[in-house]
Coordinates of C-alpha atoms in Angstrom, one line a residue:
M409 CA -67.5 36.4 -31.0
T410 CA -70.0 36.5 -28.1
I411 CA -69.2 37.5 -24.6
F412 CA -71.4 36.8 -21.6
F413 CA -71.3 39.1 -18.5
V414 CA -72.6 37.9 -15.2
Q415 CA -73.1 40.2 -12.3
I416 CA -73.9 39.2 -8.7
G417 CA -74.9 41.5 -5.9
N418 CA -76.1 41.4 -2.4
A419 CA -78.7 43.7 -0.8
Q420 CA -79.4 44.1 2.9
E421 CA -83.1 44.8 2.6
E422 CA -84.2 43.2 -0.6
E423 CA -82.8 40.8 -3.2
S424 CA -82.1 42.3 -6.7
T425 CA -83.0 40.5 -9.9
L426 CA -80.1 39.3 -12.0
G427 CA -80.1 39.2 -15.8
T428 CA -77.9 38.5 -18.8
E429 CA -76.9 40.7 -21.7
V430 CA -75.5 39.7 -25.1
V431 CA -72.8 41.9 -26.7
N432 CA -71.9 41.2 -30.4
V433 CA -68.4 42.2 -31.4
V434 CA -68.4 43.0 -35.1
K435 CA -64.6 43.2 -35.6
P436 CA -61.8 42.1 -33.3
Y437 CA -59.5 44.7 -31.9
T438 CA -56.3 45.1 -34.0
P439 CA -53.9 47.6 -32.5
T440 CA -51.4 49.4 -34.8
I441 CA -48.3 51.5 -34.3
S442 CA -48.4 54.9 -36.1
D443 CA -45.4 56.0 -38.2
A444 CA -42.7 58.1 -36.5
F445 CA -41.6 61.3 -38.2
K446 CA -37.9 62.4 -37.7
V447 CA -37.5 66.1 -37.1
K448 CA -34.9 67.4 -39.6
A449 CA -32.8 70.2 -38.2
A450 CA -29.3 71.5 -39.1
P451 CA -27.2 73.2 -36.4
K452 CA -26.3 76.9 -36.9
L453 CA -23.3 78.7 -35.5
N454 CA -24.2 82.0 -33.9
D455 CA -20.6 83.2 -33.6
S456 CA -20.1 86.9 -34.3
V457 CA -16.4 86.5 -35.3
T458 CA -15.5 84.4 -38.3
T459 CA -12.0 83.9 -39.8
T460 CA -10.9 82.8 -43.2
K461 CA -8.4 80.0 -43.5
K462 CA -4.9 81.1 -44.7
K463 CA -3.4 79.2 -47.6
V464 CA 0.0 77.7 -46.6
T465 CA 2.7 76.7 -49.1
Y466 CA 5.8 74.7 -48.3
S467 CA 8.7 72.7 -50.0
I468 CA 11.1 70.0 -48.9
F469 CA 14.9 70.5 -49.2
S470 CA 16.7 67.1 -49.4
V471 CA 20.3 66.9 -48.2
P472 CA 22.3 63.6 -48.5
V473 CA 23.8 62.2 -45.3
A474 CA 26.8 60.0 -45.4
S475 CA 26.5 56.7 -43.4
T476 CA 28.9 53.8 -42.8
F477 CA 26.2 51.5 -41.2
T478 CA 25.7 48.3 -43.1
P479 CA 23.0 46.0 -41.7
A480 CA 24.0 42.4 -41.3
K481 CA 21.9 39.7 -42.9
G482 CA 19.6 37.9 -40.6
K483 CA 20.7 34.4 -39.5
A484 CA 18.5 31.8 -37.8
A485 CA 19.5 30.7 -34.3
V486 CA 20.8 27.2 -34.0
V487 CA 18.7 25.0 -31.7
K488 CA 20.7 22.3 -30.1
K489 CA 18.7 19.1 -30.5
S490 CA 19.0 16.5 -27.7
Q491 CA 19.9 13.1 -29.0
K492 CA 17.1 10.6 -28.5
S493 CA 18.1 7.6 -26.5
T494 CA 17.8 4.4 -28.4
L495 CA 15.3 2.0 -26.8
Y496 CA 16.3 -1.6 -26.6
D497 CA 14.0 -4.6 -26.1
N498 CA 16.5 -6.5 -23.9
Y499 CA 18.9 -5.9 -21.1
A500 CA 21.2 -7.9 -18.8
T501 CA 22.6 -6.9 -15.4
L502 CA 25.3 -8.6 -13.3
G503 CA 26.8 -7.4 -10.0
F504 CA 28.9 -8.7 -7.2
G505 CA 29.4 -7.4 -3.7
S506 CA 30.4 -7.9 -0.1
Y507 CA 29.1 -10.8 1.9
T508 CA 29.5 -12.8 -1.3
S509 CA 26.4 -11.3 -2.7
I510 CA 25.2 -11.7 -6.3
L511 CA 22.7 -9.7 -8.3
A512 CA 21.7 -11.0 -11.8
E513 CA 18.8 -9.8 -14.1
L514 CA 17.8 -10.6 -17.6
Y515 CA 14.8 -9.1 -19.5
S516 CA 13.8 -9.8 -23.1
N517 CA 10.8 -8.5 -25.0
F518 CA 9.7 -10.1 -28.3
Q519 CA 7.3 -8.1 -30.6
I520 CA 5.4 -11.0 -32.1
S521 CA 3.2 -8.7 -34.2
R522 CA 2.0 -5.1 -34.3
T523 CA -0.5 -5.9 -31.5
E524 CA 1.2 -8.8 -29.6
D525 CA 4.3 -9.0 -27.4
F526 CA 6.0 -11.7 -25.3
G527 CA 8.4 -11.0 -22.4
V528 CA 10.8 -12.9 -20.2
F529 CA 12.2 -11.7 -16.9
V530 CA 14.7 -13.5 -14.7
N531 CA 16.1 -12.2 -11.4
H532 CA 18.4 -13.6 -8.8
N533 CA 19.6 -12.0 -5.6
S534 CA 21.6 -13.8 -2.9
S535 CA 24.2 -13.4 -0.1
Q536 CA 26.3 -15.9 1.7
G537 CA 25.8 -14.1 5.0
G538 CA 28.4 -13.5 7.6
I539 CA 26.4 -11.3 10.0
E540 CA 28.4 -10.6 13.1
G541 CA 27.3 -12.6 16.2
T542 CA 25.4 -15.4 14.5
I543 CA 26.4 -19.0 15.3
V544 CA 24.3 -20.7 12.6
E545 CA 24.1 -20.2 8.8
D546 CA 22.5 -16.9 7.7
F547 CA 22.7 -17.0 3.9
F548 CA 19.7 -16.3 1.6
Y549 CA 18.7 -16.9 -2.0
D550 CA 15.8 -15.2 -3.9
S551 CA 15.2 -16.2 -7.5
R552 CA 12.3 -15.3 -9.8
L553 CA 11.1 -16.1 -13.3
N554 CA 8.3 -14.2 -15.1
L555 CA 6.8 -15.0 -18.5
N556 CA 4.2 -12.6 -19.9
Y557 CA 2.1 -12.3 -23.0
G558 CA -0.1 -9.4 -24.1
A559 CA -2.4 -8.4 -27.0
R560 CA -3.9 -5.1 -27.9
E561 CA -7.1 -5.3 -30.1
I562 CA -9.3 -2.5 -31.4
D563 CA -12.0 -3.0 -28.7
Y564 CA -10.1 -4.6 -25.9
N565 CA -6.6 -5.6 -24.6
W566 CA -5.5 -8.4 -22.4
R567 CA -2.4 -9.7 -20.7
A568 CA -1.4 -12.9 -18.9
D569 CA 1.8 -13.9 -17.0
L570 CA 3.3 -16.8 -15.3
D571 CA 5.3 -16.2 -12.1
A572 CA 7.6 -18.7 -10.4
K573 CA 9.7 -17.8 -7.3
H574 CA 12.1 -19.8 -5.1
Q575 CA 13.4 -18.4 -1.8
V576 CA 15.8 -19.8 0.8
Y577 CA 16.3 -18.3 4.2
N578 CA 17.7 -19.3 7.6
W579 CA 16.1 -18.9 11.1
Y580 CA 19.4 -17.5 12.4
G581 CA 18.0 -15.4 15.2
I582 CA 19.0 -17.8 18.1
P583 CA 18.7 -15.8 21.4
E584 CA 22.0 -15.4 23.3
N585 CA 20.6 -17.0 26.4
L586 CA 19.9 -20.2 24.5
E587 CA 23.4 -20.2 23.2
S588 CA 24.8 -20.1 26.8
I589 CA 22.4 -22.8 28.0
T590 CA 23.3 -25.3 25.3
S591 CA 27.0 -24.4 25.3
G592 CA 27.4 -26.5 28.5
M593 CA 26.6 -29.7 26.7
N594 CA 29.4 -32.1 25.6
E595 CA 28.9 -30.6 22.1
P596 CA 27.3 -27.2 21.5
L597 CA 23.8 -27.7 20.1
F598 CA 23.8 -24.6 17.9
N599 CA 26.6 -24.3 15.4
K600 CA 27.1 -24.1 11.6
D601 CA 26.0 -27.7 11.3
F602 CA 22.6 -27.1 12.9
D603 CA 20.1 -26.8 10.1
V604 CA 17.9 -23.7 10.4
S605 CA 17.3 -23.3 6.7
H606 CA 13.9 -23.2 5.1
S607 CA 12.6 -22.5 1.6
Y608 CA 9.5 -21.1 -0.1
L609 CA 8.1 -22.0 -3.5
T610 CA 5.6 -19.8 -5.3
G611 CA 3.8 -20.4 -8.6
A612 CA 1.1 -18.1 -10.0
I613 CA -0.9 -17.4 -13.1
N614 CA -2.2 -13.8 -13.4
G615 CA -4.5 -12.3 -16.1
S616 CA -6.3 -9.1 -16.9
I617 CA -8.6 -7.9 -19.7
N618 CA -10.0 -4.4 -20.4
F619 CA -12.8 -3.4 -22.9
K620 CA -13.1 0.1 -24.4
E621 CA -16.8 0.2 -25.5
S622 CA -18.8 -2.3 -23.3
F623 CA -20.7 -2.5 -20.1
F624 CA -18.1 -5.1 -19.1
K625 CA -15.2 -2.9 -18.4
G626 CA -12.6 -5.5 -17.5
A627 CA -11.5 -8.2 -15.0
K628 CA -8.5 -9.4 -13.1
A629 CA -7.8 -12.9 -12.0
T630 CA -5.0 -14.8 -10.0
F631 CA -4.4 -18.4 -9.2
R632 CA -1.4 -19.0 -6.9
Y633 CA 0.3 -21.9 -5.2
F634 CA 2.5 -21.2 -2.2
G635 CA 4.4 -23.8 -0.1
D636 CA 7.5 -24.5 1.9
D637 CA 9.8 -27.4 2.8
E638 CA 7.9 -27.9 6.1
E639 CA 4.9 -29.6 4.4
S640 CA 2.9 -26.3 4.3
T641 CA 0.7 -25.6 1.3
E642 CA -1.7 -22.8 0.3
L643 CA -3.9 -22.3 -2.8
R644 CA -5.6 -19.1 -3.6
A645 CA -7.9 -18.1 -6.5
F646 CA -9.1 -14.5 -6.9
V647 CA -11.4 -13.1 -9.6
K648 CA -12.5 -9.4 -9.8
P649 CA -14.7 -8.3 -12.7
T650 CA -16.0 -4.7 -13.2
L651 CA -19.3 -3.7 -14.8
E652 CA -20.6 -0.3 -15.8
L653 CA -24.4 -0.1 -16.2
P654 CA -26.6 2.9 -16.9
I655 CA -29.4 3.2 -14.3
A656 CA -31.8 6.2 -14.2
G657 CA -29.5 8.2 -16.5
E658 CA -26.4 7.6 -14.4
L659 CA -23.5 5.2 -14.8
I660 CA -23.2 2.8 -11.9
T661 CA -19.8 1.0 -11.7
T662 CA -20.1 -2.3 -10.0
T663 CA -17.1 -4.4 -8.9
I664 CA -17.7 -8.1 -8.0
T665 CA -15.1 -10.0 -5.9
A666 CA -14.7 -13.8 -5.5
D667 CA -11.8 -14.9 -3.3
Y668 CA -11.0 -18.5 -2.4
I669 CA -8.2 -19.7 -0.1
N670 CA -7.3 -23.2 1.2
G671 CA -4.2 -24.2 3.1
S672 CA -2.7 -26.3 5.8
F673 CA 0.3 -26.5 8.2
A674 CA 1.7 -29.9 9.3
D675 CA 2.0 -28.8 12.9
S676 CA 1.0 -26.2 15.5
Y677 CA 3.4 -24.3 17.7
G678 CA 1.9 -24.7 21.1
P679 CA 0.2 -27.7 22.8
P680 CA -1.6 -29.7 21.7
E681 CA 0.5 -30.2 18.6
Q682 CA -1.8 -30.9 15.7
E683 CA -2.3 -30.1 12.0
I684 CA -3.8 -26.7 11.1
N685 CA -6.2 -26.4 8.2
Y686 CA -8.0 -23.3 7.0
S687 CA -10.3 -22.6 4.1
F688 CA -12.3 -19.4 3.3
I689 CA -14.6 -18.3 0.5
N690 CA -15.3 -14.5 0.3
A691 CA -17.8 -13.1 -2.2
G692 CA -18.5 -9.4 -2.4
I693 CA -20.2 -6.7 -4.5
N694 CA -19.4 -3.0 -4.6
P695 CA -21.7 -0.7 -6.6
S696 CA -20.7 3.0 -6.8
L697 CA -21.8 6.2 -8.4
T698 CA -19.5 9.1 -9.5
I699 CA -20.9 12.6 -9.3
L700 CA -18.9 15.4 -11.1
R701 CA -20.0 19.0 -10.5
D702 CA -17.4 21.6 -11.6
D703 CA -14.6 21.3 -9.1
L704 CA -16.3 18.7 -7.0
E705 CA -16.0 14.9 -7.4
V706 CA -17.9 12.5 -5.2
N707 CA -18.0 8.7 -5.3
L708 CA -20.9 7.2 -3.5
G709 CA -20.7 3.4 -2.9
V710 CA -21.3 0.5 -0.6
A711 CA -19.7 -2.9 -0.4
A712 CA -21.3 -6.1 0.9
F713 CA -19.3 -9.3 1.6
V714 CA -20.3 -12.9 2.6
S715 CA -17.4 -14.8 4.2
L716 CA -17.7 -18.6 4.6
D717 CA -15.3 -20.4 6.9
T718 CA -15.7 -23.8 5.4
E719 CA -13.3 -25.5 7.9
N720 CA -15.5 -24.4 10.8
S721 CA -18.8 -24.2 9.0
D722 CA -19.2 -20.5 10.0
T723 CA -20.7 -17.7 7.8
D724 CA -20.4 -14.0 8.4
I725 CA -21.9 -11.0 6.4
Y726 CA -20.2 -7.6 6.3
F727 CA -21.2 -4.2 5.0
Y728 CA -18.8 -1.4 4.3
P729 CA -19.0 2.3 3.2
K730 CA -17.2 3.3 0.1
I731 CA -17.5 7.1 0.0
T732 CA -14.8 9.5 -1.3
A733 CA -14.9 13.2 -2.2
S734 CA -12.5 15.8 -3.5
Y735 CA -12.9 19.5 -4.1
Q736 CA -10.5 21.8 -5.9
V737 CA -10.6 24.8 -3.6
V738 CA -7.8 26.7 -5.4
G739 CA -7.3 24.9 -8.7
D740 CA -4.4 22.4 -8.5
T741 CA -2.8 24.4 -5.7
F742 CA -5.2 23.2 -2.9
I743 CA -7.4 20.1 -3.3
A744 CA -9.3 19.0 -0.3
Y745 CA -10.3 15.4 0.0
A746 CA -12.0 13.0 2.4
G747 CA -13.3 9.5 2.6
L748 CA -15.0 6.8 4.6
E749 CA -14.1 3.3 3.4
G750 CA -14.1 -0.3 4.7
D751 CA -13.0 -3.6 3.3
L752 CA -12.5 -7.3 4.1
K753 CA -8.9 -8.4 3.8
Q754 CA -8.1 -12.1 3.4
N755 CA -4.8 -12.7 5.3
N756 CA -2.6 -15.5 3.9
Y757 CA 0.6 -17.4 4.4
H758 CA 2.3 -16.0 1.3
D759 CA 1.9 -12.3 2.3
F760 CA 3.1 -13.0 5.9
A761 CA 6.2 -14.8 4.6
Q762 CA 7.1 -12.0 2.3
E763 CA 6.8 -9.4 5.1
N764 CA 8.8 -11.6 7.5
P765 CA 10.6 -14.6 6.1
F766 CA 11.3 -15.9 9.6
I767 CA 7.8 -16.8 10.6
S768 CA 7.1 -20.3 11.7
P769 CA 4.9 -22.7 9.6
T770 CA 2.4 -22.8 12.4
L771 CA 0.1 -19.9 11.7
L772 CA -3.6 -19.2 12.4
I773 CA -5.0 -17.7 9.2
Q774 CA -8.1 -15.4 9.5
P775 CA -9.5 -12.5 7.5
T776 CA -9.3 -8.9 8.9
D777 CA -12.5 -6.9 9.0
T778 CA -11.6 -3.2 8.4
Q779 CA -14.9 -1.8 9.6
Y780 CA -14.1 1.7 8.5
D781 CA -11.2 4.0 7.6
G782 CA -12.2 7.6 7.8
Y783 CA -9.7 10.2 6.5
I784 CA -9.4 13.8 5.5
G785 CA -6.6 15.6 3.8
M786 CA -5.3 18.2 1.4
K787 CA -3.0 17.9 -1.6
G788 CA -1.9 20.0 -4.5
K789 CA 1.0 21.7 -6.3
L790 CA 2.7 24.7 -4.7
S791 CA 4.6 25.2 -7.9
E792 CA 5.4 23.4 -11.2
A793 CA 8.3 21.7 -9.3
M794 CA 6.7 21.0 -5.9
S795 CA 3.6 19.1 -4.7
Y796 CA 2.4 18.0 -1.3
N797 CA 0.0 15.6 0.4
L798 CA -1.3 15.9 4.0
R799 CA -3.6 13.3 5.5
G800 CA -5.1 12.3 8.8
S801 CA -7.2 9.1 9.4
Y802 CA -8.9 7.1 12.0
T803 CA -9.3 3.3 11.4
S804 CA -11.2 0.6 13.2
E805 CA -10.2 -3.0 12.5
S806 CA -11.4 -6.3 13.9
N807 CA -8.9 -9.2 13.8
K808 CA -6.0 -7.1 12.8
A809 CA -2.9 -9.3 12.3
F810 CA 0.3 -8.7 14.3
I811 CA 3.6 -10.6 13.9
R812 CA 4.9 -11.6 17.4
H813 CA 8.0 -13.5 18.6
N814 CA 7.5 -17.2 19.4
A815 CA 8.4 -18.9 22.7
Y816 CA 11.9 -20.4 23.1
S817 CA 10.7 -24.0 22.6
Q818 CA 7.8 -25.5 20.7
S819 CA 5.5 -27.0 23.4
G820 CA 8.3 -26.9 26.0
N821 CA 9.7 -30.2 24.7
G822 CA 13.3 -28.9 24.5
F823 CA 15.6 -27.3 22.0
G824 CA 16.8 -28.5 18.6
L825 CA 13.6 -30.4 17.6
N826 CA 13.5 -28.4 14.3
G827 CA 14.9 -25.3 12.8
Y828 CA 12.3 -22.8 14.0
S829 CA 11.4 -23.8 17.6
N830 CA 14.4 -22.3 19.4
G831 CA 13.2 -18.8 20.1
N832 CA 14.1 -17.9 16.5
S833 CA 10.8 -17.6 14.7
F834 CA 7.6 -15.6 14.8
N835 CA 3.9 -16.2 14.8
V836 CA 0.7 -14.2 14.0
V837 CA -1.8 -13.0 16.6
Y838 CA -5.0 -11.0 16.1
D839 CA -6.7 -8.2 18.0
D840 CA -9.3 -5.5 17.6
T841 CA -7.5 -2.3 16.9
K842 CA -8.2 1.5 16.6
T843 CA -5.5 3.4 14.7
I844 CA -5.0 7.2 14.6
S845 CA -2.6 8.1 11.8
G846 CA -1.0 11.3 10.3
F847 CA 0.8 11.3 7.0
A848 CA 2.8 14.0 5.2
E849 CA 4.6 13.9 1.8
L850 CA 6.5 16.4 -0.3
N851 CA 7.5 15.8 -4.0
F852 CA 10.1 17.9 -5.8
D853 CA 10.3 17.4 -9.5
V854 CA 12.7 20.3 -10.3
N855 CA 13.5 19.2 -13.8
A856 CA 14.1 16.0 -15.8
N857 CA 17.4 15.6 -14.1
F858 CA 16.5 15.9 -10.4
K859 CA 13.6 14.3 -8.4
L860 CA 13.1 14.2 -4.6
K861 CA 10.4 12.7 -2.4
I862 CA 10.1 12.9 1.4
N863 CA 7.3 11.3 3.4
G864 CA 6.6 10.5 7.0
Q865 CA 3.8 8.7 9.0
Y866 CA 2.9 8.7 12.7
N867 CA 0.6 6.1 14.2
T868 CA -1.0 5.5 17.6
Y869 CA -2.7 2.2 18.3
T870 CA -5.4 1.2 20.8
L871 CA -5.8 -2.5 21.3
D872 CA -8.5 -4.7 23.0
T873 CA -6.5 -7.6 24.5
E874 CA -2.8 -7.4 23.4
E875 CA -0.4 -5.3 25.4
E876 CA 1.3 -3.8 22.4
A877 CA 1.0 -3.4 18.7
W878 CA 3.7 -5.9 18.1
N879 CA 6.5 -4.9 15.7
L880 CA 4.7 -1.9 14.4
P881 CA 6.6 1.5 14.8
E882 CA 4.8 4.7 15.7
L883 CA 7.0 6.8 13.4
Q884 CA 8.3 6.0 9.9
A885 CA 10.0 8.3 7.4
S886 CA 11.8 8.0 4.1
L887 CA 13.6 10.0 1.5
F888 CA 14.2 9.2 -2.2
A889 CA 16.4 11.3 -4.5
D890 CA 17.7 10.7 -8.0
Y891 CA 20.0 13.1 -9.9
Q892 CA 21.2 13.0 -13.5
I893 CA 24.5 14.7 -13.0
T894 CA 25.6 14.8 -16.7
E895 CA 24.6 12.8 -19.7
Q896 CA 26.8 10.0 -18.5
W897 CA 26.8 10.3 -14.7
F898 CA 23.8 9.6 -12.5
A899 CA 23.3 9.1 -8.7
G900 CA 20.7 8.6 -6.0
V901 CA 20.1 8.1 -2.3
N902 CA 17.4 6.3 -0.3
L903 CA 17.1 7.0 3.4
F904 CA 14.8 5.1 5.8
Y905 CA 13.9 5.8 9.5
T906 CA 11.9 3.3 11.6
G907 CA 11.0 4.1 15.2
E908 CA 11.0 1.8 18.2
R909 CA 9.0 -1.4 18.1
K910 CA 7.8 -3.8 20.8
D911 CA 8.0 -7.6 21.0
L912 CA 7.5 -10.3 23.6
I913 CA 10.2 -12.2 25.4
Y914 CA 9.5 -15.5 27.1
S915 CA 10.9 -17.1 30.3
E916 CA 14.5 -18.4 30.1
D917 CA 13.7 -21.2 32.6
P918 CA 13.3 -24.5 30.7
A919 CA 10.5 -25.5 33.1
D920 CA 8.4 -22.3 32.2
I921 CA 9.7 -21.7 28.7
L922 CA 6.3 -21.0 27.3
I923 CA 5.4 -18.3 29.8
P924 CA 5.8 -14.7 28.6
Q925 CA 8.2 -12.8 30.9
S926 CA 8.8 -9.3 29.6
I927 CA 8.4 -6.9 26.7
A928 CA 11.4 -6.1 24.6
T929 CA 12.0 -2.7 22.9
L930 CA 13.7 -2.8 19.6
D931 CA 15.7 0.3 19.0
A932 CA 14.9 2.8 16.3
Y933 CA 17.2 2.6 13.3
F934 CA 18.3 4.7 10.3
D935 CA 19.2 3.0 7.1
A936 CA 21.1 5.1 4.5
N937 CA 21.7 3.8 1.0
A938 CA 23.3 5.3 -2.1
H939 CA 24.1 4.5 -5.7
V940 CA 26.1 6.0 -8.5
G941 CA 26.4 5.0 -12.2
Y942 CA 28.1 5.9 -15.5
R943 CA 26.8 5.4 -19.0
F944 CA 29.4 4.8 -21.6
N945 CA 26.8 4.8 -24.4
D946 CA 23.2 3.8 -25.0
K947 CA 24.1 0.1 -24.5
L948 CA 26.6 -0.1 -21.7
S949 CA 26.6 1.3 -18.2
V950 CA 28.2 0.5 -14.8
F951 CA 26.9 1.1 -11.3
G952 CA 27.9 0.9 -7.7
R953 CA 25.7 0.6 -4.6
V954 CA 26.4 1.1 -0.9
N955 CA 23.7 -0.1 1.6
N956 CA 23.6 0.5 5.4
I957 CA 26.2 3.3 5.1
L958 CA 26.2 3.9 8.8
N959 CA 27.3 0.2 9.4
T960 CA 24.8 -0.4 12.1
N961 CA 23.8 -4.0 12.8
Y962 CA 20.3 -3.0 13.9
E963 CA 17.5 -5.4 14.7
K964 CA 14.8 -5.5 12.0
W965 CA 13.1 -8.3 14.0
L966 CA 13.9 -9.5 17.5
N967 CA 17.3 -11.3 17.6
Y968 CA 17.7 -10.7 13.9
N969 CA 20.5 -8.3 13.2
V970 CA 21.1 -7.2 9.7
Q971 CA 24.3 -7.1 7.7
G972 CA 26.6 -4.1 8.2
I973 CA 27.8 -1.8 5.4
Q974 CA 27.4 -3.5 2.1
G975 CA 28.9 -2.7 -1.3
L976 CA 28.0 -4.0 -4.7
A977 CA 29.3 -3.1 -8.2
G978 CA 28.1 -4.3 -11.6
A979 CA 27.2 -3.5 -15.2
T980 CA 24.1 -3.3 -17.3
Y981 CA 24.1 -4.0 -21.1
K982 CA 21.1 -3.3 -23.4
F983 CA 20.8 -5.0 -26.7
D984 CA 18.5 -6.2 -29.5
F985 CA 18.5 -9.6 -31.1

C-alpha cells in the first residue's frame, strides 16, 4: 500500500519549494489484545480467638393426641344455569285500546338454506279518533308490508326488500274562528260530513351489498314511489357505492352519490293557482383518508356535489369539508372529538309528509345546502354501567326547510273548496339559518335487567328573512327506561318534553284572509308513556300500554290537539312452523 503526503506552506519573504515523498508499508497494522491473568488469592482470617463447634445430640419423644375432628369430603358448588330462551322465527301481536285503536303485527322468517333467508313483516296501527273539540273526522290508519330476502356468501353478502305503505289521515285542525264564521250559514259548513281525509301511498325497493376482500366495499340503492289522493306524485332513485383504493401507501375510501328526484303537485296554494313540477339530479363524490396514531383517529375528507335543477335549467356546484377527529385522553373514560362537515340534503314530499301528515299537497321542493356543521364534544364511560356524551355545534345552512301554517283559504276564494284550504294545513318555506346547539346524554346500563337513557338538546336560531324558526322548539328532552322486574314481569317508561314553538296566524277577515296577522305561540308539552308486560312462557306474553298519562290535549301542530290519555292491551305469541 502506498500513501502520498502533500504539504503546503506560505512564507512572508520567500516561497518554499514543495516536494513529494513515497512511504512503503510492508505490513498492515493488526492490533491484538493481550491475555489477562487473574490474580489468585484466598482470604485469611486474622482473628486471635477461635472456637471449636460443640457436638449436639437430641431425640424426639412422640406422644399421641386424641382428636375428634373428622374433615368433610369436598363437594363442588352447584352453579345455577340460566335457562336459555328459545328463539322463534315468527311472532304475532294483537292489541286493542281506547279511541277504538287497533295494533296488529305479524313477522315470519323462513330459512331457505344455510346462507339464505326470506322475511315477511306486516304492521297495522289505527284509531277512530274522538279528539275533544274537533268538528270533523279525525281518524287515522297506518298499514305497512315489508318483504325481504338476504344471502350470505363467502366473499360478500347482499339483501333486498320491498316496502309498501298505506296511510290515511284527516286535516281536522279547523280553526275555531272559521267554525264560528260558517256556523251562521243555513247549514254549518264544517261537520262530520265535510271530507277532510287524505291518503298517502308508498312503494319502495331497497337493496344493499357488501364485499369482504375487494376494492369495491359495497353499495346501497333505493327506488321509491310516493303519492297521494290529490294527484301528487314523486319518484326518487338513490345509489351510493363505496370504493377503497390504495394510493401512495394509504387506503383512500371514496363514496359516490347519485340522487334523482322528480315530482309534481296538481295545484299551488297561493295565486296564481298552477301545477307545481320539480326535478333534481344530484351527483357527488367524497374521498377520505383515515389516520390512526395510538389514541388518535383522524378522518380527512372533502365532498363535491353537482346539483342540476332540470325543471329550471339551473346548475350549482357545492364543496364541503368532511373532517372528524377523536382522541382518547383518558382511555375510554374521556374521549375528545371534533368535526367540520357539510352536505347537500335533497328535501322531498315523502319526508315532509312523514314528519307532518297535515301538510298541503302544494309544496315547493328544493335541496338544503348545509355549508358546514362544526362541532366539538367529549364522551366516555364513567363506569361499567354509565356513559356520557356532551356536544356543542354551530351550523350554517342555506335554504333550510321550515313547516309553517297555511292561510285560512286557498287564494282567498272562500272556504270548503277542498279538505286542506281551510286554515287546517301546512306548507314549507325556506331560509338561510345559523344554529347554535348544545346536546347532553347519559346512558345507564346497570345490568341486563335495567337500562336508562336521558338526553336533552338546546338550540338557538338566527334567520335571514323569516321572523321565527317555525315549529322548531329551543329545548327538547327525553327519557327512556326498561326494567326486567322478574323472569316474567317487565316494564318501561318513555318521557318526552318539547318546548314552546312559533307559528303564523293569518287575518280572520275574509277580505284579507291571505294576510299574516300575528305569531302564535304553541305551549310546551310533556308527554309521559308507560308499558308493562308478563311472559307466561317463551311463546306467550301479554302487555299493556298507557300513553299521554297526564291527559293533556296539547297542540303538536297549530290547531291540532292530540288524543288525551290512551290505553291499549294486547298479547304477543311466538311460534315456528
